[in-house]
mmCIF file of C-alpha atoms in Angstrom:
data_model
loop_
_atom_site.group_PDB
_atom_site.id
_atom_site.type_symbol
_atom_site.label_atom_id
_atom_site.label_comp_id
_atom_site.label_asym_id
_atom_site.label_seq_id
_atom_site.Cartn_x
_atom_site.Cartn_y
_atom_site.Cartn_z
ATOM 1 C CA MET A 29 124.292 109.486 96.133
ATOM 2 C CA LYS A 30 124.828 107.440 92.841
ATOM 3 C CA LYS A 31 126.741 104.624 94.700
ATOM 4 C CA VAL A 32 123.630 103.988 96.924
ATOM 5 C CA LEU A 33 121.429 103.914 93.911
ATOM 6 C CA ASP A 34 123.424 101.440 91.963
ATOM 7 C CA GLN A 35 123.605 99.310 95.510
ATOM 8 C CA MET A 36 119.907 99.277 95.734
ATOM 9 C CA ARG A 37 119.452 98.600 92.436
ATOM 10 C CA LYS A 38 121.615 95.132 92.690
ATOM 11 C CA SER A 39 119.684 94.000 96.217
ATOM 12 C CA VAL A 40 116.527 93.069 94.401
ATOM 13 C CA TYR A 41 114.752 92.098 97.808
ATOM 14 C CA PHE A 42 115.865 95.705 99.272
ATOM 15 C CA ASN A 43 115.715 98.232 96.870
ATOM 16 C CA ILE A 44 113.494 101.403 97.712
ATOM 17 C CA PRO A 45 110.309 99.794 95.793
ATOM 18 C CA ASN A 46 110.377 96.159 97.542
ATOM 19 C CA LEU A 47 110.743 98.181 100.790
ATOM 20 C CA LEU A 48 107.671 100.289 100.248
ATOM 21 C CA GLY A 49 105.798 96.573 99.552
ATOM 22 C CA TYR A 50 106.644 95.681 102.483
ATOM 23 C CA LEU A 51 105.964 98.938 104.086
ATOM 24 C CA ARG A 52 102.123 98.216 102.706
ATOM 25 C CA ILE A 53 101.892 94.926 104.190
ATOM 26 C CA LEU A 54 103.302 96.085 107.601
ATOM 27 C CA LEU A 55 100.337 98.506 107.426
ATOM 28 C CA ILE A 56 97.768 96.198 106.900
ATOM 29 C CA PRO A 57 97.443 95.182 110.937
ATOM 30 C CA ILE A 58 98.296 98.607 112.150
ATOM 31 C CA PHE A 59 94.831 99.787 110.026
ATOM 32 C CA LEU A 60 93.049 96.860 111.512
ATOM 33 C CA VAL A 61 93.644 97.505 114.674
ATOM 34 C CA LEU A 62 93.100 101.208 114.518
ATOM 35 C CA TYR A 63 89.576 100.729 112.288
ATOM 36 C CA THR A 64 88.706 98.350 114.627
ATOM 37 C CA ARG A 65 89.144 99.655 117.806
ATOM 38 C CA ALA A 66 88.104 103.848 116.971
ATOM 39 C CA ASP A 67 85.603 105.094 118.622
ATOM 40 C CA SER A 68 85.819 109.005 117.853
ATOM 41 C CA THR A 69 86.419 111.295 114.804
ATOM 42 C CA LYS A 70 90.243 111.387 115.354
ATOM 43 C CA GLU A 71 90.517 107.306 115.686
ATOM 44 C CA TYR A 72 88.711 107.257 112.726
ATOM 45 C CA GLY A 73 91.265 109.471 110.576
ATOM 46 C CA ILE A 74 94.254 108.015 111.989
ATOM 47 C CA ALA A 75 93.025 104.930 110.676
ATOM 48 C CA PHE A 76 92.287 106.462 107.359
ATOM 49 C CA PHE A 77 95.462 108.025 107.178
ATOM 50 C CA THR A 78 97.372 104.537 107.732
ATOM 51 C CA LEU A 79 95.753 103.766 104.544
ATOM 52 C CA ALA A 80 96.373 106.682 102.862
ATOM 53 C CA LEU A 81 100.020 106.357 103.515
ATOM 54 C CA SER A 82 99.625 102.443 101.995
ATOM 55 C CA TYR A 83 98.151 103.871 98.931
ATOM 56 C CA PHE A 84 100.079 106.660 98.496
ATOM 57 C CA SER A 85 103.124 104.322 98.886
ATOM 58 C CA ASP A 86 101.376 102.069 96.337
ATOM 59 C CA PHE A 87 101.180 104.961 94.032
ATOM 60 C CA ILE A 88 105.342 105.887 93.962
ATOM 61 C CA ASP A 89 106.830 102.655 94.232
ATOM 62 C CA GLY A 90 106.071 101.925 90.379
ATOM 63 C CA LYS A 91 107.061 105.275 89.450
ATOM 64 C CA ILE A 92 110.188 105.047 91.715
ATOM 65 C CA ALA A 93 110.747 101.536 90.130
ATOM 66 C CA ARG A 94 110.660 102.973 86.803
ATOM 67 C CA LYS A 95 112.604 106.099 87.549
ATOM 68 C CA PHE A 96 116.056 104.555 88.699
ATOM 69 C CA ASP A 97 115.157 101.303 86.985
ATOM 70 C CA MET A 98 114.554 99.227 89.943
ATOM 71 C CA ILE A 99 111.702 96.509 88.482
ATOM 72 C CA SER A 100 112.507 92.872 89.031
ATOM 73 C CA ASP A 101 110.418 90.311 88.618
ATOM 74 C CA PHE A 102 110.303 89.945 92.762
ATOM 75 C CA GLY A 103 108.431 93.409 92.917
ATOM 76 C CA LYS A 104 106.072 92.661 90.112
ATOM 77 C CA ALA A 105 105.075 89.381 92.303
ATOM 78 C CA LEU A 106 105.323 91.742 95.380
ATOM 79 C CA ASP A 107 103.219 94.492 94.681
ATOM 80 C CA PRO A 108 99.868 92.560 93.336
ATOM 81 C CA VAL A 109 100.315 90.898 96.671
ATOM 82 C CA ALA A 110 100.158 93.964 98.642
ATOM 83 C CA ASP A 111 97.804 94.847 96.295
ATOM 84 C CA LYS A 112 95.342 92.102 97.393
ATOM 85 C CA LEU A 113 96.003 91.894 101.201
ATOM 86 C CA THR A 114 95.359 95.315 101.313
ATOM 87 C CA GLN A 115 91.841 94.845 99.612
ATOM 88 C CA ALA A 116 90.938 91.983 101.906
ATOM 89 C CA SER A 117 92.026 94.140 105.278
ATOM 90 C CA LEU A 118 89.348 96.887 103.530
ATOM 91 C CA ALA A 119 86.641 93.981 103.207
ATOM 92 C CA ILE A 120 87.430 92.887 106.792
ATOM 93 C CA ALA A 121 87.476 95.986 108.052
ATOM 94 C CA ILE A 122 83.466 96.672 106.629
ATOM 95 C CA THR A 123 82.545 92.934 108.048
ATOM 96 C CA TYR A 124 82.219 94.962 111.341
ATOM 97 C CA ARG A 125 79.115 97.190 110.000
ATOM 98 C CA TYR A 126 77.973 94.975 106.997
ATOM 99 C CA PRO A 127 77.870 91.956 107.929
ATOM 100 C CA ALA A 128 76.954 91.019 104.027
ATOM 101 C CA MET A 129 80.656 91.944 103.014
ATOM 102 C CA LEU A 130 81.888 88.687 104.353
ATOM 103 C CA TYR A 131 80.422 87.190 100.995
ATOM 104 C CA PHE A 132 82.093 89.666 99.293
ATOM 105 C CA LEU A 133 85.642 88.201 101.501
ATOM 106 C CA ILE A 134 84.903 84.506 100.559
ATOM 107 C CA LEU A 135 84.057 85.848 96.704
ATOM 108 C CA PHE A 136 87.068 87.720 96.484
ATOM 109 C CA VAL A 137 89.684 84.969 98.557
ATOM 110 C CA ILE A 138 88.250 82.192 95.910
ATOM 111 C CA LYS A 139 88.775 84.258 93.194
ATOM 112 C CA GLU A 140 92.602 85.351 94.451
ATOM 113 C CA LEU A 141 93.499 81.792 94.989
ATOM 114 C CA TYR A 142 92.110 80.874 91.186
ATOM 115 C CA MET A 143 94.641 83.342 89.985
ATOM 116 C CA ALA A 144 97.356 82.090 92.326
ATOM 117 C CA VAL A 145 96.975 78.656 91.111
ATOM 118 C CA MET A 146 96.487 79.491 87.478
ATOM 119 C CA GLY A 147 99.462 81.973 87.637
ATOM 120 C CA LEU A 148 101.714 79.047 88.364
ATOM 121 C CA LEU A 149 100.373 76.822 86.530
ATOM 122 C CA LEU A 150 100.660 78.817 83.344
ATOM 123 C CA ILE A 151 103.863 79.783 84.553
ATOM 124 C CA HIS A 152 105.246 76.067 85.525
ATOM 125 C CA ARG A 153 104.388 75.347 81.415
ATOM 126 C CA GLY A 154 106.757 77.998 80.212
ATOM 127 C CA LYS A 155 104.640 81.295 80.291
ATOM 128 C CA GLY A 156 105.318 84.780 81.454
ATOM 129 C CA VAL A 157 103.881 86.740 83.213
ATOM 130 C CA LYS A 158 102.658 90.634 82.694
ATOM 131 C CA GLY A 159 100.106 93.190 84.127
ATOM 132 C CA ALA A 160 96.755 93.115 84.398
ATOM 133 C CA GLN A 161 93.844 92.758 81.979
ATOM 134 C CA SER A 162 91.523 96.222 81.871
ATOM 135 C CA TYR A 163 88.766 94.166 83.501
ATOM 136 C CA GLY A 164 90.816 93.014 86.154
ATOM 137 C CA LYS A 165 92.202 96.841 86.922
ATOM 138 C CA ILE A 166 88.571 97.624 86.318
ATOM 139 C CA CYS A 167 87.641 95.507 89.060
ATOM 140 C CA THR A 168 89.646 96.481 91.464
ATOM 141 C CA ALA A 169 89.024 99.888 91.002
ATOM 142 C CA VAL A 170 85.144 99.598 91.609
ATOM 143 C CA ASN A 171 85.959 97.387 94.554
ATOM 144 C CA ASP A 172 88.639 99.892 95.689
ATOM 145 C CA ALA A 173 86.044 102.652 95.803
ATOM 146 C CA GLY A 174 83.068 100.494 97.306
ATOM 147 C CA CYS A 175 85.452 99.989 100.114
ATOM 148 C CA PHE A 176 85.956 103.941 100.740
ATOM 149 C CA VAL A 177 82.895 104.753 100.397
ATOM 150 C CA LEU A 178 81.601 102.022 102.938
ATOM 151 C CA LEU A 179 84.380 102.733 105.386
ATOM 152 C CA LEU A 180 84.048 106.719 104.634
ATOM 153 C CA PHE A 181 80.261 106.998 105.269
ATOM 154 C CA PRO A 182 79.129 104.402 107.537
ATOM 155 C CA ASN A 183 75.802 106.006 108.486
ATOM 156 C CA ILE A 184 74.565 105.306 104.863
ATOM 157 C CA PRO A 185 71.658 103.409 104.586
ATOM 158 C CA TYR A 186 71.950 99.812 105.190
ATOM 159 C CA PHE A 187 70.011 98.803 101.631
ATOM 160 C CA VAL A 188 72.412 101.233 99.966
ATOM 161 C CA GLY A 189 75.776 99.742 101.244
ATOM 162 C CA SER A 190 73.931 96.171 100.781
ATOM 163 C CA ALA A 191 73.268 97.219 97.389
ATOM 164 C CA LEU A 192 77.260 98.453 96.580
ATOM 165 C CA ILE A 193 78.298 95.073 98.232
ATOM 166 C CA VAL A 194 76.374 93.531 95.644
ATOM 167 C CA LEU A 195 77.492 95.288 92.992
ATOM 168 C CA MET A 196 80.725 94.867 94.004
ATOM 169 C CA MET A 197 80.464 91.070 93.892
ATOM 170 C CA ILE A 198 79.048 91.423 90.139
ATOM 171 C CA ILE A 199 82.105 93.118 88.957
ATOM 172 C CA THR A 200 84.079 90.672 90.973
ATOM 173 C CA THR A 201 82.212 87.435 89.549
ATOM 174 C CA VAL A 202 82.265 88.978 85.672
ATOM 175 C CA SER A 203 86.231 89.931 85.893
ATOM 176 C CA TRP A 204 86.648 86.539 87.287
ATOM 177 C CA ILE A 205 84.637 84.554 84.422
ATOM 178 C CA LYS A 206 86.948 86.628 82.102
ATOM 179 C CA TYR A 207 90.116 85.813 83.271
ATOM 180 C CA ILE A 208 89.305 81.983 83.235
ATOM 181 C CA LYS A 209 88.637 82.495 79.762
ATOM 182 C CA PHE A 210 91.796 84.491 78.994
ATOM 183 C CA HIS A 211 93.543 81.545 81.410
ATOM 184 C CA VAL A 212 91.579 78.599 79.199
ATOM 185 C CA SER A 213 93.270 80.660 75.899
ATOM 186 C CA LEU A 214 96.201 80.713 77.218
ATOM 187 C CA TRP A 215 96.668 77.104 78.385
ATOM 188 C CA LYS A 216 97.886 76.366 75.000
ATOM 189 C CA GLU A 217 99.426 79.490 73.458
ATOM 190 C CA GLY A 218 100.866 83.152 74.700
ATOM 191 C CA GLU A 219 102.195 84.810 77.958
ATOM 192 C CA VAL A 220 99.252 84.889 80.932
ATOM 193 C CA HIS A 221 98.533 88.326 82.120
ATOM 194 C CA GLU A 222 97.302 88.743 86.127
ATOM 195 C CA GLU A 223 95.581 91.197 87.834
#
């Protein structure tokens, strides 16, 4: 067993945490197909189970990486990509019931493109990449919670769902503004922290 773990530690692209990251990305189209084709409570349950499996693998990949010394720069990059793709898939699924979610999805994509480009520019200038800022984590938590409410309770009043989408857009915009200020301050000094 020790030999297998040692080999997996050496294989950055195929260690257990990164394999779980690939699994999360592979579950996205499965979830979308299951959710958009669901006609019964059982079918929705299967879609949610797929999503729950994705979130569970996200929960344990970091723990495995730390416990077995499998942390890698590739894994640090893969994990947020899987996170953002999962969040985008949730937003896409919600647009089937709430067309206003499309506005959130557009805002989300523009913000994440900004984060990616700014991260690359700062890396090019010799800055390091670390974890999320607290406001980025709060934004992610609020958006995930909002998406789960909209997915799990499809019969809530339309205005309540729309109000929740507006709240998510406000939180995302505030987080983006804070990241812009943060990146401006980093342009000449320090390290970059990305969501």
